């Protein structure tokens, strides 16, 4: 059975250790900092078998060098279309990552937007999505495009509703704040906020989260909802013509007024 452990890093990052209950091996997802990973491996008596990278940002790749110094020869999986340090297993759409020693398989999806070559890993009822989708939010656009990010989120939305989503930042409460700007009368947001604070107060992360819940609270997946459309048109001062247009208005608004 798959077992996933969060390793907190920096101020709000999560580095994920993917293992199972049958052996001590783990795959490391997006190690931006080696120190907390090395501490966790030693404390948990785990042995890394692979590094999985979603995109090139330093907060996701910065620990690769030191991890390879400590564990030479680890395979480093990542997007073929981005410059990833020590990448030796380049991946493109439709590739499969078979972590044989863990008995786990993941399908690779190319989901650009946050970055131009961003990939995600989907399998075992779980999605390791880097900075594409967050609880109640989504990533900024850097070297991708708004159109690409919208299309990528729509692909994620087609996955089973019970998919467990492992994003890489603790942004949930902040994202709910923006979502309430968009839909101040959405009662699901109040319930989600209360639940999130309860988890954080007890020292637990708010992620992973179930994909299906996002359709109730994430404005970037609710761009077809009349209230969300109305708010986007109010902010833009014009009519919007497609859900993708609504998405672009909301993402730019968040970038310029909220963050």
Tab-separated table of C-alpha atoms in Angstrom:
chain	number	residue	atom	x	y	z
A	1	UNK	CA	0.000	0.000	0.000
A	2	UNK	CA	1.314	3.440	-0.926
A	3	UNK	CA	2.378	5.640	1.974
A	4	UNK	CA	3.113	9.348	1.474
A	5	UNK	CA	4.923	11.531	4.014
A	6	UNK	CA	5.214	15.329	3.859
A	7	UNK	CA	8.578	16.912	4.618
A	8	UNK	CA	8.130	20.634	5.365
A	9	UNK	CA	10.718	22.926	3.768
A	10	UNK	CA	11.356	26.662	3.581
A	11	UNK	CA	8.311	28.574	4.876
A	12	UNK	CA	5.458	26.785	3.105
A	13	UNK	CA	6.809	24.013	0.848
A	14	UNK	CA	6.116	20.309	1.089
A	15	UNK	CA	8.571	17.757	-0.257
A	16	UNK	CA	6.810	14.411	-0.613
A	17	UNK	CA	8.292	11.018	0.222
A	18	UNK	CA	6.400	8.268	-1.610
A	19	UNK	CA	6.846	4.797	-0.174
A	20	UNK	CA	4.841	1.764	0.778
A	21	UNK	CA	4.189	-0.236	3.887
A	22	UNK	CA	6.255	-3.252	2.764
A	23	UNK	CA	9.804	-1.875	2.579
A	24	UNK	CA	11.997	1.092	3.439
A	25	UNK	CA	12.298	2.597	-0.038
A	26	UNK	CA	10.958	6.050	-0.934
A	27	UNK	CA	10.804	8.315	-3.966
A	28	UNK	CA	11.446	12.000	-3.284
A	29	UNK	CA	9.190	14.538	-5.013
A	30	UNK	CA	10.484	18.061	-5.712
A	31	UNK	CA	13.323	18.330	-3.169
A	32	UNK	CA	13.980	22.056	-3.100
A	33	UNK	CA	16.119	21.662	0.016
A	34	UNK	CA	18.191	18.593	0.845
A	35	UNK	CA	18.607	19.179	4.591
A	36	UNK	CA	15.057	18.371	5.775
A	37	UNK	CA	14.923	15.394	3.407
A	38	UNK	CA	18.181	13.948	4.705
A	39	UNK	CA	16.959	14.432	8.278
A	40	UNK	CA	13.652	12.712	7.486
A	41	UNK	CA	15.352	9.796	5.728
A	42	UNK	CA	17.596	9.199	8.713
A	43	UNK	CA	14.830	9.625	11.282
A	44	UNK	CA	12.466	7.293	9.427
A	45	UNK	CA	15.187	4.827	8.383
A	46	UNK	CA	14.210	5.196	4.714
A	47	UNK	CA	16.282	4.581	1.597
A	48	UNK	CA	15.661	6.782	-1.461
A	49	UNK	CA	15.141	4.969	-4.759
A	50	UNK	CA	14.354	7.912	-7.092
A	51	UNK	CA	13.842	11.663	-7.354
A	52	UNK	CA	10.729	12.923	-9.162
A	53	UNK	CA	10.705	16.532	-10.397
A	54	UNK	CA	7.702	18.448	-11.730
A	55	UNK	CA	9.388	21.653	-12.931
A	56	UNK	CA	12.590	23.666	-12.898
A	57	UNK	CA	12.035	26.251	-10.146
A	58	UNK	CA	14.778	26.374	-7.522
A	59	UNK	CA	12.357	25.619	-4.678
A	60	UNK	CA	11.744	22.249	-6.345
A	61	UNK	CA	15.211	21.249	-7.556
A	62	UNK	CA	17.649	22.992	-5.211
A	63	UNK	CA	18.335	19.919	-3.084
A	64	UNK	CA	19.183	17.501	-5.881
A	65	UNK	CA	22.958	18.066	-5.746
A	66	UNK	CA	23.331	17.267	-2.047
A	67	UNK	CA	20.957	14.326	-2.229
A	68	UNK	CA	23.051	12.788	-4.990
A	69	UNK	CA	26.192	13.382	-2.961
A	70	UNK	CA	24.630	11.396	-0.139
A	71	UNK	CA	23.006	8.791	-2.395
A	72	UNK	CA	24.987	8.536	-5.649
A	73	UNK	CA	23.339	6.945	-8.639
A	74	UNK	CA	19.727	7.829	-7.884
A	75	UNK	CA	17.591	8.151	-11.012
A	76	UNK	CA	16.338	11.703	-11.458
A	77	UNK	CA	13.026	11.866	-13.343
A	78	UNK	CA	11.703	15.141	-14.673
A	79	UNK	CA	10.337	17.099	-17.625
A	80	UNK	CA	12.276	16.558	-20.827
A	81	UNK	CA	11.548	20.128	-21.919
A	82	UNK	CA	13.053	21.895	-18.907
A	83	UNK	CA	16.592	22.268	-17.579
A	84	UNK	CA	16.664	20.031	-14.494
A	85	UNK	CA	19.956	19.421	-12.636
A	86	UNK	CA	21.266	15.861	-13.071
A	87	UNK	CA	18.209	14.804	-15.053
A	88	UNK	CA	18.833	11.301	-16.383
A	89	UNK	CA	15.248	10.090	-16.884
A	90	UNK	CA	13.591	12.721	-19.134
A	91	UNK	CA	9.818	12.401	-19.344
A	92	UNK	CA	7.140	13.511	-21.782
A	93	UNK	CA	3.370	13.145	-22.062
A	94	UNK	CA	2.236	9.536	-21.742
A	95	UNK	CA	5.439	8.195	-20.224
A	96	UNK	CA	5.214	5.816	-17.286
A	97	UNK	CA	7.375	5.866	-14.184
A	98	UNK	CA	7.599	2.364	-12.741
A	99	UNK	CA	9.096	2.395	-9.266
A	100	UNK	CA	9.617	-1.337	-9.268
A	101	UNK	CA	11.057	-1.650	-5.774
A	102	UNK	CA	7.994	0.159	-4.396
A	103	UNK	CA	5.467	-1.637	-6.579
A	104	UNK	CA	4.135	1.706	-7.821
A	105	UNK	CA	3.418	3.117	-11.274
A	106	UNK	CA	2.704	6.702	-12.299
A	107	UNK	CA	1.575	8.138	-15.601
A	108	UNK	CA	3.159	11.386	-16.741
A	109	UNK	CA	0.995	14.261	-17.934
A	110	UNK	CA	2.470	17.384	-19.485
A	111	UNK	CA	0.560	20.262	-17.878
A	112	UNK	CA	2.192	23.556	-18.867
A	113	UNK	CA	1.167	26.940	-17.548
A	114	UNK	CA	3.012	27.578	-14.317
A	115	UNK	CA	6.108	26.763	-16.367
A	116	UNK	CA	6.305	25.857	-20.027
A	117	UNK	CA	7.393	22.258	-19.439
A	118	UNK	CA	5.648	21.413	-16.165
A	119	UNK	CA	4.714	17.735	-15.715
A	120	UNK	CA	2.716	15.852	-13.079
A	121	UNK	CA	2.655	12.261	-11.875
A	122	UNK	CA	-0.665	10.437	-11.652
A	123	UNK	CA	-1.250	6.979	-10.271
A	124	UNK	CA	-2.342	4.932	-7.280
A	125	UNK	CA	-5.348	7.242	-6.970
A	126	UNK	CA	-3.037	10.196	-6.391
A	127	UNK	CA	-1.762	13.226	-8.277
A	128	UNK	CA	1.604	14.823	-7.535
A	129	UNK	CA	1.004	18.116	-9.287
A	130	UNK	CA	3.806	20.476	-8.283
A	131	UNK	CA	2.558	24.049	-8.609
A	132	UNK	CA	-0.236	23.537	-11.153
A	133	UNK	CA	-3.212	23.057	-8.812
A	134	UNK	CA	-3.382	24.121	-5.164
A	135	UNK	CA	-6.142	23.656	-2.637
A	136	UNK	CA	-8.637	26.390	-3.590
A	137	UNK	CA	-6.185	27.889	-6.063
A	138	UNK	CA	-3.643	27.380	-8.819
A	139	UNK	CA	-0.099	28.402	-9.620
A	140	UNK	CA	1.031	31.682	-11.092
A	141	UNK	CA	2.033	31.825	-14.733
A	142	UNK	CA	5.773	32.266	-15.169
A	143	UNK	CA	7.189	31.013	-18.469
A	144	UNK	CA	3.961	29.294	-19.509
A	145	UNK	CA	0.738	31.005	-20.617
A	146	UNK	CA	-2.682	31.626	-19.103
A	147	UNK	CA	-4.254	29.610	-21.905
A	148	UNK	CA	-1.973	26.663	-21.161
A	149	UNK	CA	-2.668	26.795	-17.429
A	150	UNK	CA	-6.431	26.871	-17.968
A	151	UNK	CA	-6.204	23.873	-20.301
A	152	UNK	CA	-4.014	22.016	-17.810
A	153	UNK	CA	-6.494	22.571	-14.988
A	154	UNK	CA	-9.273	21.301	-17.213
A	155	UNK	CA	-7.305	18.106	-17.782
A	156	UNK	CA	-6.900	17.651	-14.039
A	157	UNK	CA	-10.635	18.234	-13.620
A	158	UNK	CA	-11.286	15.137	-15.723
A	159	UNK	CA	-9.533	12.849	-13.238
A	160	UNK	CA	-11.649	10.854	-10.765
A	161	UNK	CA	-13.216	13.039	-8.075
A	162	UNK	CA	-11.668	10.932	-5.302
A	163	UNK	CA	-8.109	11.584	-6.535
A	164	UNK	CA	-5.837	12.647	-3.690
A	165	UNK	CA	-3.971	15.779	-4.756
A	166	UNK	CA	-0.455	16.369	-3.438
A	167	UNK	CA	0.565	19.930	-4.272
A	168	UNK	CA	3.778	21.461	-2.956
A	169	UNK	CA	2.732	24.517	-0.944
A	170	UNK	CA	0.676	25.269	2.156
A	171	UNK	CA	-1.441	27.973	0.519
A	172	UNK	CA	-4.913	26.738	1.443
A	173	UNK	CA	-6.013	29.399	3.927
A	174	UNK	CA	-4.624	32.230	1.810
A	175	UNK	CA	-6.306	30.835	-1.287
A	176	UNK	CA	-9.631	30.635	0.517
A	177	UNK	CA	-9.251	34.333	1.266
A	178	UNK	CA	-9.105	35.104	-2.443
A	179	UNK	CA	-11.894	32.645	-3.217
A	180	UNK	CA	-14.091	34.602	-0.806
A	181	UNK	CA	-13.354	37.756	-2.811
A	182	UNK	CA	-14.780	35.914	-5.804
A	183	UNK	CA	-17.708	34.208	-4.048
A	184	UNK	CA	-18.360	35.894	-0.680
A	185	UNK	CA	-21.639	34.041	-0.237
A	186	UNK	CA	-20.343	30.519	-0.905
A	187	UNK	CA	-20.937	28.563	2.353
A	188	UNK	CA	-18.562	25.789	1.262
A	189	UNK	CA	-15.691	28.259	1.616
A	190	UNK	CA	-16.536	28.975	5.257
A	191	UNK	CA	-16.634	25.252	6.009
A	192	UNK	CA	-13.332	24.687	4.216
A	193	UNK	CA	-11.686	27.556	6.086
A	194	UNK	CA	-12.819	26.250	9.467
A	195	UNK	CA	-11.569	22.789	8.623
A	196	UNK	CA	-8.224	24.109	7.364
A	197	UNK	CA	-7.561	26.150	10.487
A	198	UNK	CA	-8.415	23.140	12.651
A	199	UNK	CA	-5.839	21.033	10.807
A	200	UNK	CA	-3.161	23.711	11.016
A	201	UNK	CA	-3.841	24.368	14.706
A	202	UNK	CA	-3.254	20.661	15.350
A	203	UNK	CA	0.020	20.738	13.432
A	204	UNK	CA	-1.298	18.925	10.359
A	205	UNK	CA	-1.003	20.029	6.718
A	206	UNK	CA	-4.121	20.883	4.752
A	207	UNK	CA	-2.860	18.735	1.879
A	208	UNK	CA	-3.373	16.285	0.321
A	209	UNK	CA	-6.955	17.105	-0.570
A	210	UNK	CA	-9.651	15.368	-2.569
A	211	UNK	CA	-10.021	16.706	-6.086
A	212	UNK	CA	-13.825	16.633	-5.985
A	213	UNK	CA	-13.949	19.198	-3.201
A	214	UNK	CA	-12.271	21.750	-5.451
A	215	UNK	CA	-15.344	21.967	-7.633
A	216	UNK	CA	-17.168	23.468	-4.630
A	217	UNK	CA	-14.539	25.992	-3.526
A	218	UNK	CA	-11.802	26.628	-6.107
A	219	UNK	CA	-12.682	29.642	-8.273
A	220	UNK	CA	-10.246	28.542	-10.981
A	221	UNK	CA	-12.261	25.347	-11.441
A	222	UNK	CA	-15.596	27.179	-11.164
A	223	UNK	CA	-15.243	29.504	-14.147
A	224	UNK	CA	-18.572	28.261	-15.546
A	225	UNK	CA	-20.543	29.205	-12.396
A	226	UNK	CA	-22.788	32.289	-12.831
A	227	UNK	CA	-21.558	33.988	-9.637
A	228	UNK	CA	-17.929	33.533	-10.671
A	229	UNK	CA	-18.617	34.816	-14.176
A	230	UNK	CA	-20.401	37.868	-12.734
A	231	UNK	CA	-17.454	38.711	-10.492
A	232	UNK	CA	-14.976	38.326	-13.361
A	233	UNK	CA	-17.054	40.661	-15.517
A	234	UNK	CA	-17.303	43.179	-12.672
A	235	UNK	CA	-13.513	43.172	-12.262
A	236	UNK	CA	-12.797	43.273	-16.001
A	237	UNK	CA	-15.453	45.898	-16.716
A	238	UNK	CA	-16.622	43.940	-19.731
A	239	UNK	CA	-18.376	40.766	-20.768
A	240	UNK	CA	-16.449	37.526	-20.683
A	241	UNK	CA	-17.005	35.088	-23.513
A	242	UNK	CA	-15.593	31.766	-22.368
A	243	UNK	CA	-14.599	30.008	-19.145
A	244	UNK	CA	-10.978	30.478	-20.247
A	245	UNK	CA	-11.583	34.230	-20.371
A	246	UNK	CA	-13.072	34.151	-16.862
A	247	UNK	CA	-10.029	32.194	-15.681
A	248	UNK	CA	-7.613	34.746	-17.142
A	249	UNK	CA	-9.442	37.656	-15.487
A	250	UNK	CA	-9.370	35.940	-12.079
A	251	UNK	CA	-5.722	34.883	-12.304
A	252	UNK	CA	-4.570	38.371	-13.316
A	253	UNK	CA	-6.732	39.921	-10.585
A	254	UNK	CA	-5.186	37.667	-7.971
A	255	UNK	CA	-1.682	38.463	-9.222
A	256	UNK	CA	-2.166	42.206	-9.203
A	257	UNK	CA	-4.534	42.898	-6.321
A	258	UNK	CA	-4.415	40.031	-3.823
A	259	UNK	CA	-0.938	38.456	-3.708
